[in-house]
Short mmCIF file of C-alpha atoms in Angstrom, two decimals:
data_model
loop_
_atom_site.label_atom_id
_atom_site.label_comp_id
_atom_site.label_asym_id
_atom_site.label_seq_id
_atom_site.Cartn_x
_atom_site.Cartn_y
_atom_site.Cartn_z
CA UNK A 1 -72.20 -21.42 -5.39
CA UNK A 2 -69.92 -20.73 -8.44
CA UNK A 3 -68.62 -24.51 -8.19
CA UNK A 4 -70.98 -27.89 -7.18
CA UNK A 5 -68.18 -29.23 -4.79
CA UNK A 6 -69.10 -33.46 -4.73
CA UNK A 7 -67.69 -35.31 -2.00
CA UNK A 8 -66.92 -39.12 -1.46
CA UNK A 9 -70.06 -39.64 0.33
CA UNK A 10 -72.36 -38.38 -2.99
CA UNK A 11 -70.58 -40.81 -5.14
CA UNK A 12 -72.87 -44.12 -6.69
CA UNK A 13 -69.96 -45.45 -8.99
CA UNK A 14 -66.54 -44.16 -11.14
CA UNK A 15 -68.44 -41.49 -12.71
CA UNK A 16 -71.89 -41.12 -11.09
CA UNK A 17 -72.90 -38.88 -7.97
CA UNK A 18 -76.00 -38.32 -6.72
CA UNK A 19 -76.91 -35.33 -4.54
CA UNK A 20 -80.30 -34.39 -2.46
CA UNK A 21 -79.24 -31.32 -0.14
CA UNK A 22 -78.80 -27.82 -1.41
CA UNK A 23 -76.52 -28.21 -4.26
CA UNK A 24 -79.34 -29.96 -5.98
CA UNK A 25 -81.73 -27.35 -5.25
CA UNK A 26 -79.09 -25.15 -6.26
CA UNK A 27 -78.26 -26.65 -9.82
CA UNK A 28 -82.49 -27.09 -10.02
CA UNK A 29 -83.52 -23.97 -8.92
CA UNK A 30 -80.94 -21.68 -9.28
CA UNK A 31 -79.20 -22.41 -12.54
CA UNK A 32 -82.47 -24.00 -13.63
CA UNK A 33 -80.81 -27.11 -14.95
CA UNK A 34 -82.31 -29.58 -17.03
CA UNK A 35 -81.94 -33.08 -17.67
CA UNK A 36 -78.45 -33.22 -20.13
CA UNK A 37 -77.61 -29.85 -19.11
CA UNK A 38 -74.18 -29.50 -17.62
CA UNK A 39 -72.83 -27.89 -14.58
CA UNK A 40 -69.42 -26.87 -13.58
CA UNK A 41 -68.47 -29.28 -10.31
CA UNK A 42 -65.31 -30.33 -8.48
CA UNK A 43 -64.27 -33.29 -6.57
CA UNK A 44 -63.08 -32.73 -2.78
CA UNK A 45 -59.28 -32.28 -3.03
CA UNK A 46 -59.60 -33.50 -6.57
CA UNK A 47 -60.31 -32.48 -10.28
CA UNK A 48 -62.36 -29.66 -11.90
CA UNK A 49 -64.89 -30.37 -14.89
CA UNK A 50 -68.54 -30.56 -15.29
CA UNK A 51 -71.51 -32.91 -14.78
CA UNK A 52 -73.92 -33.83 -17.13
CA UNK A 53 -77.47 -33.78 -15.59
CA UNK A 54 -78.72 -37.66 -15.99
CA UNK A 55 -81.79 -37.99 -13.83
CA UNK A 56 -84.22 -35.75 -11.65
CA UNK A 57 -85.79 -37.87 -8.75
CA UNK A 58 -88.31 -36.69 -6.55
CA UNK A 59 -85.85 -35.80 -3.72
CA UNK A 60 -82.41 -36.54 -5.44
CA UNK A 61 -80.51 -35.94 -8.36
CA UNK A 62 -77.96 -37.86 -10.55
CA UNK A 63 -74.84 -36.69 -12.15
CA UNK A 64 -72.37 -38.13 -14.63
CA UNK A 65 -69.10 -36.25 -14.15
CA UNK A 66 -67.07 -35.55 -17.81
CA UNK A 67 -64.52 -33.02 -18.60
CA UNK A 68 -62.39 -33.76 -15.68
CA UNK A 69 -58.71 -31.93 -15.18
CA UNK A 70 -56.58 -30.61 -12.64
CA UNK A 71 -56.64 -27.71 -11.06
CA UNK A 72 -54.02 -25.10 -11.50
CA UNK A 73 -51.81 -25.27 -8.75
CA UNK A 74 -52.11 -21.76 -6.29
CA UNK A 75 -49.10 -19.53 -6.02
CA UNK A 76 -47.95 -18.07 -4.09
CA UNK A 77 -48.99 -20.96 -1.23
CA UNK A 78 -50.18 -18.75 2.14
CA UNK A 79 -50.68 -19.73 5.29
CA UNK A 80 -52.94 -17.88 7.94
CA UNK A 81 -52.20 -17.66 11.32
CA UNK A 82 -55.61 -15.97 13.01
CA UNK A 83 -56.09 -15.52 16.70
CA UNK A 84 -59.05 -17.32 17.19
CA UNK A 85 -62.42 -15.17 16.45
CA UNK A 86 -66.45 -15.20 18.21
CA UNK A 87 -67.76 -17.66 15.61
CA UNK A 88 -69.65 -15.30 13.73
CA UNK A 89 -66.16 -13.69 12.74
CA UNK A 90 -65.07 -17.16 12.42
CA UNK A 91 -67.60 -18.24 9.65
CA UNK A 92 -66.37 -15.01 7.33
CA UNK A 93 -62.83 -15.83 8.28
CA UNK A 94 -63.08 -19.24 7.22
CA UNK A 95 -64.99 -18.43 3.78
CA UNK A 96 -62.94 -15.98 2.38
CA UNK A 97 -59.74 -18.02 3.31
CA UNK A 98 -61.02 -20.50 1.34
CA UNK A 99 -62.50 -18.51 -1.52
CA UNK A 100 -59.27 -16.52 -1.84
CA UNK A 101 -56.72 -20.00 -1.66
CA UNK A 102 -55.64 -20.11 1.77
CA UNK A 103 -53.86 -23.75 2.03
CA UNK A 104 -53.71 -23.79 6.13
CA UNK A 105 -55.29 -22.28 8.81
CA UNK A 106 -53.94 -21.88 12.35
CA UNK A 107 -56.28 -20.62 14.85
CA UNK A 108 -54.12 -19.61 18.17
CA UNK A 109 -55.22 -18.10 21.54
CA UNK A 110 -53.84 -14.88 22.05
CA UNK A 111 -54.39 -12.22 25.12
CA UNK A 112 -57.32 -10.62 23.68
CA UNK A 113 -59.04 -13.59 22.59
CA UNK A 114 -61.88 -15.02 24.64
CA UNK A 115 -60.93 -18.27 26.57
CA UNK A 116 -65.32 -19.21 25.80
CA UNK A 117 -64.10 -19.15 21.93
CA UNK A 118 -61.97 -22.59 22.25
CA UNK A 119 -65.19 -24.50 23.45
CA UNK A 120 -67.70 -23.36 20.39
CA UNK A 121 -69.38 -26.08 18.32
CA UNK A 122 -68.28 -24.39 15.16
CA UNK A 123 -64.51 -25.67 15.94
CA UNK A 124 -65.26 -29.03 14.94
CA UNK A 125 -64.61 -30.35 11.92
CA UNK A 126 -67.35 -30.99 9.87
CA UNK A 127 -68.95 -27.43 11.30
CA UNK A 128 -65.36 -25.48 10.30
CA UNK A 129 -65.87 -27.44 7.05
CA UNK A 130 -68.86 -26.06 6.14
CA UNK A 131 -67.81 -22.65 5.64
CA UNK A 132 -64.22 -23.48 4.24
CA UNK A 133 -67.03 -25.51 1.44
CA UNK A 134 -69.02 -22.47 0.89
CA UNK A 135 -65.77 -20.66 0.59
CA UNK A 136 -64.09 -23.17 -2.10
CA UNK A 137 -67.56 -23.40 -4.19
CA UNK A 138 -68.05 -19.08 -4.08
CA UNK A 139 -64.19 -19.26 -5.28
CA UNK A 140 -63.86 -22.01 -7.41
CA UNK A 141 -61.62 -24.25 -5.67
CA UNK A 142 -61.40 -27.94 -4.60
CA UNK A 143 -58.60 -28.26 -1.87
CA UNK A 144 -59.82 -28.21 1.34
CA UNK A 145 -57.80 -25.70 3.60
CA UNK A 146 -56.67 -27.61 6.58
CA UNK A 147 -57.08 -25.99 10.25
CA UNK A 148 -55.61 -26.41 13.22
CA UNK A 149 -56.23 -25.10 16.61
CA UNK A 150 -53.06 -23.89 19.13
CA UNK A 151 -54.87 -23.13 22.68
CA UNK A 152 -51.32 -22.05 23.57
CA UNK A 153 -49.62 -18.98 22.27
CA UNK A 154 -46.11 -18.63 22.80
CA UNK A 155 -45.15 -22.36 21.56
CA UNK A 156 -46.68 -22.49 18.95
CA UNK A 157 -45.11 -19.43 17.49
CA UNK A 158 -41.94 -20.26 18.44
CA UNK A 159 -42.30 -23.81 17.15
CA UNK A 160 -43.32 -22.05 14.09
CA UNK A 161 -39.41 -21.85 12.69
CA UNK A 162 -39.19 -25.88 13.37
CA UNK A 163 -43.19 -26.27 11.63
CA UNK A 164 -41.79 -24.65 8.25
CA UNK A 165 -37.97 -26.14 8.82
CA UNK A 166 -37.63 -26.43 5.21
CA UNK A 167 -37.91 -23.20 3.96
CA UNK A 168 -38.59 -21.35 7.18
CA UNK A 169 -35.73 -18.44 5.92
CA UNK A 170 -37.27 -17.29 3.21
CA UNK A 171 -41.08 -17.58 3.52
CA UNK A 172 -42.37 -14.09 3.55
CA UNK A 173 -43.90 -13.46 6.88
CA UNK A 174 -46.35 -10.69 7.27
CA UNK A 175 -48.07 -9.10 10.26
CA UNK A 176 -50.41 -6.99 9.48
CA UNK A 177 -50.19 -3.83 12.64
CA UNK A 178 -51.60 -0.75 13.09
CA UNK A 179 -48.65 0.87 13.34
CA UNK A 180 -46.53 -0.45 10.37
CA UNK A 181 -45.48 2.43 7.81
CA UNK A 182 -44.69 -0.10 5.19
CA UNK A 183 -46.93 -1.58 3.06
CA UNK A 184 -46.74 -5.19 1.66
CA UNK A 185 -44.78 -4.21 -1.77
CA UNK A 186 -41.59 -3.49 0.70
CA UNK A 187 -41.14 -6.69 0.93
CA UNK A 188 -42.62 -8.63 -1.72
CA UNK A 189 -39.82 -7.46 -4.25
CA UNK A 190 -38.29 -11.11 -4.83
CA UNK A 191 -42.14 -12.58 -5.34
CA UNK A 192 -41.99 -15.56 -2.83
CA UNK A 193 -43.57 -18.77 -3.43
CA UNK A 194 -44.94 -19.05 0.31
CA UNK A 195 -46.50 -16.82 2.54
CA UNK A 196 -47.67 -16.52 6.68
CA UNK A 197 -50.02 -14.04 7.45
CA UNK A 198 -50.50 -13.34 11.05
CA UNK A 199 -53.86 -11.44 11.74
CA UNK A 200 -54.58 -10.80 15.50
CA UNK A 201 -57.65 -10.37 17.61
CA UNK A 202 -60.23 -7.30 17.52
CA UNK A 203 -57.69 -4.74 19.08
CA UNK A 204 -54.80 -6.50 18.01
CA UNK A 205 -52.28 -8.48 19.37
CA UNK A 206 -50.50 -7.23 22.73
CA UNK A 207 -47.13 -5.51 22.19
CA UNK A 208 -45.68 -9.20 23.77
CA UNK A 209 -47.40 -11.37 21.17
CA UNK A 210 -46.27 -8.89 18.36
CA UNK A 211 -42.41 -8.56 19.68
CA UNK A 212 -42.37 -12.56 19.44
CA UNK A 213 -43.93 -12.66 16.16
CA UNK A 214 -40.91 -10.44 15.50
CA UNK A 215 -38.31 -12.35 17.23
CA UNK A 216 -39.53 -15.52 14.62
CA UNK A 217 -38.61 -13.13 11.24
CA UNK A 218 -42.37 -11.79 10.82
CA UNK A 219 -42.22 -8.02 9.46
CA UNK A 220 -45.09 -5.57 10.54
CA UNK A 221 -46.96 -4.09 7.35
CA UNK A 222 -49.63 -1.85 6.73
CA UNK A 223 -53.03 -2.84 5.09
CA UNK A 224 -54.15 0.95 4.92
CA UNK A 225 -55.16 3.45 7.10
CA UNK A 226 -58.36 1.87 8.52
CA UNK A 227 -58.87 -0.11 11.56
CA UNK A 228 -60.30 -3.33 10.43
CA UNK A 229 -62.50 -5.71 11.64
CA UNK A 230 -60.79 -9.13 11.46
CA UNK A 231 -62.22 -10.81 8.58
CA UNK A 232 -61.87 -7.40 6.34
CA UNK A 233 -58.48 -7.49 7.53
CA UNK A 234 -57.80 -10.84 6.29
CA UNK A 235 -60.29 -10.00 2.74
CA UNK A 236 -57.53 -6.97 2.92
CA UNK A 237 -54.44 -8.97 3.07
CA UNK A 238 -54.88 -11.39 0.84
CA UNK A 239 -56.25 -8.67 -1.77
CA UNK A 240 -52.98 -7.05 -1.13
CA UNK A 241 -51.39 -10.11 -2.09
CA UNK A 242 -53.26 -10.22 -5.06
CA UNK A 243 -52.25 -6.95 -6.43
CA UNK A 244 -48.87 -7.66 -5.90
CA UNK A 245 -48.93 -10.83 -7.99
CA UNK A 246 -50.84 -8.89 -10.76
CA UNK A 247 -47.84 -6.24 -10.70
CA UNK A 248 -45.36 -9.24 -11.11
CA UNK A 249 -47.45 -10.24 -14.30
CA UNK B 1 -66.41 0.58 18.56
CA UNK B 2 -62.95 2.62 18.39
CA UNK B 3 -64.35 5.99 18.27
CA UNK B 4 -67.70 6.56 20.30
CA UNK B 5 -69.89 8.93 17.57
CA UNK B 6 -71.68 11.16 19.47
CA UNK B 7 -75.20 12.61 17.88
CA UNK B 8 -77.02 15.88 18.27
CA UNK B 9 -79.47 14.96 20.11
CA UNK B 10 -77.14 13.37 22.46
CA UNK B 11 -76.04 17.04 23.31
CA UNK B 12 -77.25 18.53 26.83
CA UNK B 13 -75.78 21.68 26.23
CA UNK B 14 -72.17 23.47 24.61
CA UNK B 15 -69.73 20.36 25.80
CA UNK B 16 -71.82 18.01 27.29
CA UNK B 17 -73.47 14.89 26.43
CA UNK B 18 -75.20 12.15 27.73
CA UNK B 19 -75.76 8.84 26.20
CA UNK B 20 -78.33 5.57 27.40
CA UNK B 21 -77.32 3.42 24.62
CA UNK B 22 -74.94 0.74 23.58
CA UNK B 23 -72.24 3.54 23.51
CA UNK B 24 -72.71 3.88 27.26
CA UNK B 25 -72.33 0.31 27.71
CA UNK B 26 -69.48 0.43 25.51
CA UNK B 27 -67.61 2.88 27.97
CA UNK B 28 -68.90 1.24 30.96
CA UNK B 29 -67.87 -2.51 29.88
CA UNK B 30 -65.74 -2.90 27.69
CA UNK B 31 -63.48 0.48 28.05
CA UNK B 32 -64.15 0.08 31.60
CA UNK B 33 -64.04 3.44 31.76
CA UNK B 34 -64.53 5.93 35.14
CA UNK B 35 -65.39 9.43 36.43
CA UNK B 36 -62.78 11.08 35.20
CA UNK B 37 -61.22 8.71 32.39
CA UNK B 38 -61.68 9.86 28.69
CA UNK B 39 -62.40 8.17 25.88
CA UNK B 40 -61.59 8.59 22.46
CA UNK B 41 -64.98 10.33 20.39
CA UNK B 42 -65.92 12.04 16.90
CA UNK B 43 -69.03 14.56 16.47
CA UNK B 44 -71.53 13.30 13.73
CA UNK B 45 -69.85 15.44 10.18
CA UNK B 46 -67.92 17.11 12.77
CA UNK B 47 -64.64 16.89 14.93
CA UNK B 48 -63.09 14.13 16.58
CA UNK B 49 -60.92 14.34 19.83
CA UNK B 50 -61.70 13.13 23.47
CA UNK B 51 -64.72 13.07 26.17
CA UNK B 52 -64.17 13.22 29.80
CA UNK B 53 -66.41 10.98 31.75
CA UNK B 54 -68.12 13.23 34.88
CA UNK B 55 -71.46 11.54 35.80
CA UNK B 56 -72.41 7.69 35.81
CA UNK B 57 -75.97 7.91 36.39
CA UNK B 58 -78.65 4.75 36.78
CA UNK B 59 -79.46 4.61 33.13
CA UNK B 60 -77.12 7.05 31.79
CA UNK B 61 -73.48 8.56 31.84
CA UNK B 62 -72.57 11.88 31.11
CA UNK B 63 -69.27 13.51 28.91
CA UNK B 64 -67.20 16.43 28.44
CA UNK B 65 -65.54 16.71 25.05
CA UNK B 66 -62.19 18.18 25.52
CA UNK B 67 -58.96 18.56 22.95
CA UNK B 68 -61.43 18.40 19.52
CA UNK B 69 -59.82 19.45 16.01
CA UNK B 70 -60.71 18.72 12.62
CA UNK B 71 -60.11 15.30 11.31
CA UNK B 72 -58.05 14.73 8.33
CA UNK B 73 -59.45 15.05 5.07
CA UNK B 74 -59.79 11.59 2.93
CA UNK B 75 -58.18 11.42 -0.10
CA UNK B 76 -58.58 10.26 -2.66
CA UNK B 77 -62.30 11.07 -2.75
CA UNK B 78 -64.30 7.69 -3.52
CA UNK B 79 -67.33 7.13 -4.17
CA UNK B 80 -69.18 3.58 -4.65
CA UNK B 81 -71.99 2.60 -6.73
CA UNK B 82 -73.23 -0.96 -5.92
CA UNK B 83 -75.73 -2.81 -7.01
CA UNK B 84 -78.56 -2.90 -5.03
CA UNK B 85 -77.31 -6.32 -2.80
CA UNK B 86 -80.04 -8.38 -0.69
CA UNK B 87 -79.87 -6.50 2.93
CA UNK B 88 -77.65 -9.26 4.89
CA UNK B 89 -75.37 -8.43 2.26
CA UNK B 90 -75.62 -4.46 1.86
CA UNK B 91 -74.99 -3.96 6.25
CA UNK B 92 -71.61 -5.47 5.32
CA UNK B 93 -71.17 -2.93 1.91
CA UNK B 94 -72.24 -0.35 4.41
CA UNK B 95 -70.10 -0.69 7.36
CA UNK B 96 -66.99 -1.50 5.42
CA UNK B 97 -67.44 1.41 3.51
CA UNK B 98 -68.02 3.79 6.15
CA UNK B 99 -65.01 2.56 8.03
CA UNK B 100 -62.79 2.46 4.53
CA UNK B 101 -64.07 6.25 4.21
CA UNK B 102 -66.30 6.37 0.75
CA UNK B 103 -67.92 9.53 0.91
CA UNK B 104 -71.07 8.43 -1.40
CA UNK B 105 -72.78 5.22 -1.76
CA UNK B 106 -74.86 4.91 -4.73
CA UNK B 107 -77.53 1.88 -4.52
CA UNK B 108 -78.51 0.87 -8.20
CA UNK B 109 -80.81 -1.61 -9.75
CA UNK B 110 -79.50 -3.76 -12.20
CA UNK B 111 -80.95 -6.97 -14.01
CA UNK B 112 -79.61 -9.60 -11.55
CA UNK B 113 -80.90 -7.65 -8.57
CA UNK B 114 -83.80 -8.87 -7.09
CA UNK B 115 -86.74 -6.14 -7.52
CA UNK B 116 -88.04 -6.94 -3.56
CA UNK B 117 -84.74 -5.78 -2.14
CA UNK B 118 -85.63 -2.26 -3.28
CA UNK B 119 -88.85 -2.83 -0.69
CA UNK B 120 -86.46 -4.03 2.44
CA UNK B 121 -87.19 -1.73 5.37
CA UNK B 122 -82.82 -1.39 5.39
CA UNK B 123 -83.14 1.18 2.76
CA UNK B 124 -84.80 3.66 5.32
CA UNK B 125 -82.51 6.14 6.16
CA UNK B 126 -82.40 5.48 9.96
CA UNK B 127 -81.81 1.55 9.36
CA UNK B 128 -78.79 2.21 6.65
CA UNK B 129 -77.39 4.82 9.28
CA UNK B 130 -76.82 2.27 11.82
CA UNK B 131 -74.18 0.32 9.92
CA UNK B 132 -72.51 3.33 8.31
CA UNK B 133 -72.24 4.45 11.99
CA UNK B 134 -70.89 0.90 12.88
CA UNK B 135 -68.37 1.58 10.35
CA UNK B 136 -67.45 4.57 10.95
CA UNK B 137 -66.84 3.88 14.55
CA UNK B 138 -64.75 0.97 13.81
CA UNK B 139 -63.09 3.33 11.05
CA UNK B 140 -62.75 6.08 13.60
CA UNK B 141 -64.36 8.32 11.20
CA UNK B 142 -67.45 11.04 11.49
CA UNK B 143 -68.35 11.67 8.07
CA UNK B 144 -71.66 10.18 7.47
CA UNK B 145 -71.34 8.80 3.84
CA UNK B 146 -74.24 9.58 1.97
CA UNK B 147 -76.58 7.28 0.05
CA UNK B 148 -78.78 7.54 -2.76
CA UNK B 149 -80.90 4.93 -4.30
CA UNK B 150 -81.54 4.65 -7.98
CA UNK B 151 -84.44 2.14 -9.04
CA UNK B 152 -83.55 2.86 -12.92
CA UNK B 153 -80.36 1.75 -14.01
CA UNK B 154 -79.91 3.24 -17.13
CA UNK B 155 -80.66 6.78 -16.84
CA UNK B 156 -78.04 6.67 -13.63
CA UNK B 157 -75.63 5.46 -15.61
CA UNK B 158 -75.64 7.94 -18.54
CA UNK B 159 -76.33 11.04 -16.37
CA UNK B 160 -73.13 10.14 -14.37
CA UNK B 161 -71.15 12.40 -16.67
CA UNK B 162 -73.81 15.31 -15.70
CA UNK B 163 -73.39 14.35 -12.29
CA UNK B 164 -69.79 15.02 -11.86
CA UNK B 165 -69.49 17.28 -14.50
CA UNK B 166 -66.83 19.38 -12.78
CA UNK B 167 -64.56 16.18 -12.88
CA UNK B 168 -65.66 13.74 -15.36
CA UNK B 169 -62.94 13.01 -17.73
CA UNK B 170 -60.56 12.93 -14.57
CA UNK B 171 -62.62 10.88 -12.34
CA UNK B 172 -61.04 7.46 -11.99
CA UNK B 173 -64.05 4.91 -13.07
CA UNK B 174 -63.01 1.88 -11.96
CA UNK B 175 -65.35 -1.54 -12.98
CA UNK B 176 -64.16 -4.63 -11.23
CA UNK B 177 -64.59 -6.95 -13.46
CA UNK B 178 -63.82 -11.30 -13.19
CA UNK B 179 -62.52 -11.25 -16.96
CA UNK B 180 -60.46 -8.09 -16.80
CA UNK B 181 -56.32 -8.49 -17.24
CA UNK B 182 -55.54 -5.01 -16.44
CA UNK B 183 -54.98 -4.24 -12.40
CA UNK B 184 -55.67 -1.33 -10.56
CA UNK B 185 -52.42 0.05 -10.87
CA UNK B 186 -52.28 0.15 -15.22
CA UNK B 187 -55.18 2.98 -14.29
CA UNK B 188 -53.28 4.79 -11.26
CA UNK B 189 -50.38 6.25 -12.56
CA UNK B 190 -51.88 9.93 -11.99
CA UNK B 191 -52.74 9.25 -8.26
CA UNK B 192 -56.42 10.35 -8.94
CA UNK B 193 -58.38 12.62 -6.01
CA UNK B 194 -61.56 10.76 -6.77
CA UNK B 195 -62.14 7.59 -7.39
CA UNK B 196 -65.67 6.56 -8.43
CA UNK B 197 -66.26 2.34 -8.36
CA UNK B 198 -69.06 0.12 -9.50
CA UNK B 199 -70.08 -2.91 -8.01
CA UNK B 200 -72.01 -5.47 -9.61
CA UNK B 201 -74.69 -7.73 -8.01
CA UNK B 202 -73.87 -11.43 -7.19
CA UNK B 203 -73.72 -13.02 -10.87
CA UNK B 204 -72.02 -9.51 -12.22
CA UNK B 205 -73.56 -7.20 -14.53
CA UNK B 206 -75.15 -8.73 -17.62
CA UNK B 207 -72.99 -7.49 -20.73
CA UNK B 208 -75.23 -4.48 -21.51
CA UNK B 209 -75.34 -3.32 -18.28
CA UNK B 210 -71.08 -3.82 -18.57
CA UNK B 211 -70.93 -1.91 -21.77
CA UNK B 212 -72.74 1.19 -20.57
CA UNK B 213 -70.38 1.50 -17.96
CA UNK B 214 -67.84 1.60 -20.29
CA UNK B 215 -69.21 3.90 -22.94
CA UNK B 216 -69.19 6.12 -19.87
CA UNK B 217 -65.67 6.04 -19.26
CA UNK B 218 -65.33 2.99 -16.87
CA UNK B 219 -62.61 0.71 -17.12
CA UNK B 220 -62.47 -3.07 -15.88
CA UNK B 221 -59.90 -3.81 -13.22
CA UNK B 222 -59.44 -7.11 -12.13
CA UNK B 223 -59.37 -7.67 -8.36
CA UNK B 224 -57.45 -11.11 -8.35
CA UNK B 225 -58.12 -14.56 -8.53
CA UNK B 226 -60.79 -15.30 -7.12
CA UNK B 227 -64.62 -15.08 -7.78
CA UNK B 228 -65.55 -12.12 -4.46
CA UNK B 229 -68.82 -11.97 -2.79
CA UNK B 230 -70.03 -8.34 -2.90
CA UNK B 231 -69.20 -7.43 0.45
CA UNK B 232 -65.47 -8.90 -0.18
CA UNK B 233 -65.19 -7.02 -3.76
CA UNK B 234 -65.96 -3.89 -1.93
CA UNK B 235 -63.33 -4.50 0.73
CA UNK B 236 -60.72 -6.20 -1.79
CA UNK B 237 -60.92 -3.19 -4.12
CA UNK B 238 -60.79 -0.63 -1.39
CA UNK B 239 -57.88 -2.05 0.25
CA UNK B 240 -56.58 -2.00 -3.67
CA UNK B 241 -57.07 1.82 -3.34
CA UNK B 242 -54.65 1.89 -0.22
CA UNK B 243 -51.98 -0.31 -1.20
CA UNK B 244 -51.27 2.11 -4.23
CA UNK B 245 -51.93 5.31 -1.95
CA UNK B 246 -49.18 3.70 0.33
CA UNK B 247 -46.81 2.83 -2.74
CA UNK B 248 -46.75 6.67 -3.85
CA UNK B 249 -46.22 8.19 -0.36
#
């Protein structure tokens, strides 16, 4: 927990919050706080600063939030389309999205996906919000990655031109195969401000769900010669992404 | 499980095999595979190629390997030296480096590692063999990486120039590091054939431990943005490593 996220719910007054589940035990036990010490927080979908340690209670504490600015805005913005994962896959998925800046996720069916996956607990919200939290606070972040769930394949990728109307032409779209011989700098030469990432299920997406991917403008690219498991493919990706914007620099 | 590793002792005589385990399930269920089919297979440190299945017995099923010839050699050579991470944590360093092909894992103490992990019955060779051969059969590799642990931190650290004294001044050290500008690829312009990585505990190293790295020769790279969980820092700076391999070829 590299960041005390505090959400609506922990807030007493303008500048007071008061916590009792494991971010205090965290700021307690774990950076050992004291009363005055300060802690680096965030608001939900808000500001970055610090909180000032004002009282220890016997199953509480209370914070005074100072400091406060905006975060820096993310850029490039990405996108991740995933075919929906068993949960356990899910949880990483959903962390490392969010520790690494993802802004939306879209979790699709696909042939290789399990029809069970659709009905697990962890697809409601305040379940797929716990690790997207865990995610933000390991990375530092305060916007919450939205997700959405597609139980249908084929129209929601070809709705996927109409979804990103605006700017659908010259978002870089990137599916990550197998097969692809090129790798992500191919394609990255004139440093787009938005990305889609399409990662597909353990043994990848059929050759009909990656020839419609196609069809919509996505280009196959390498992440290396490894298989993957999904959530290292996605860690991959978006370290590939990474590098590319520390070349730029 | 896209290569099935078969084991000596799985070895009835010159080409045949049987197997009780998950593998067999594997072929059974999920390759649905039968009398006759092959499936794709790797000898432990040995050859890879195919295994024909000829018996399906009660509790058993019996191969044929057929078509076998040396896998490719990995290059660049890399080796990893992590920080000794609690054992949820080090199954996922194992695996991903198995299946990302590090020939040599190096487990280290350092002063944010918690002394009991060196005590978790993981470290026993038969328990850390079970995710590198996870990884490696998601990797579809047979080399067994090695790995050594080291309960003294300094003393590994300044007899790593003894330790690969053939290469030493060549070696590419790299040091992920969250306040490093520099990127992988300011330190790749030679194309290295080995690689040699340190990973720091959750927290990183404290600044000593930082600086003896570097009087050794190591250099901080940055991996990106965002604050990485070990296992992620392993797979982010791995999949580093290929996205420059793929920019020379």
């Amino acid at each position: 927990m590299n960041l005390i996220i505090l959400f609506p719910k922990d807030r007493l007054d303008d500048l007071t919050y008061r916590l009792s589940d494991e971010r205090a035990d965290h700021i307690l036990h774990i950076l050992k706080a004291k009363v005055n010490d300060t802690v680096e927080i965030g608001l939900l979908n808000g500001q970055k600063g610090f909180a000032r340690l004002t009282g220890i209670e016997k199953e509480s504490i209370t914070l005074i939030v100072e400091n406060m600015s905006d975060p820096q805005p993310i850029k490039p913005t990405i996108d991740l389309i995933c075919a929906l994962p068993r949960p356990q896959t899910l949880k990483k998925v959903l962390a490392i999205s969010a520790c690494m800046g993802v802004r939306n996720i879209h979790l699709i069916r696909a042939n290789r996906v399990e029809k069970s996956y659709f009905q697990s607990p962890l697809l409601e919200p305040e379940n797929l919000n716990r690790y997207l939290i865990e995610g933000m606070a390991q990375g530092k972040l305060t916007r919450l990655p939205t997700v959405e769930i597609h139980d249908r394949f084929k129209p929601f990728v070809q709705e996927l031109p109409e979804r990103y109307s605006d700017s659908y032409k010259t978002l870089c779209k990137l599916l990550p195969d197998l097969c692809a011989t090129e790798s992500l700098q191919s394609f990255y030469k004139s440093y787009p401000d938005h990305i889609l990432i399409a990662i597909g299920p353990e043994g990848g997406f059929v050759p009909f769900e990656a020839e419609l991917f196609q069809s919509v403008g996505f280009v196959p690219i390498s992440l290396g010669r490894s298989i993957l498991r999904v959530e290292n493919a996605v860690t991959a990706v978006l370290s590939h992404i990474e590098l590319m914007i520390m070349m730029k620099n």
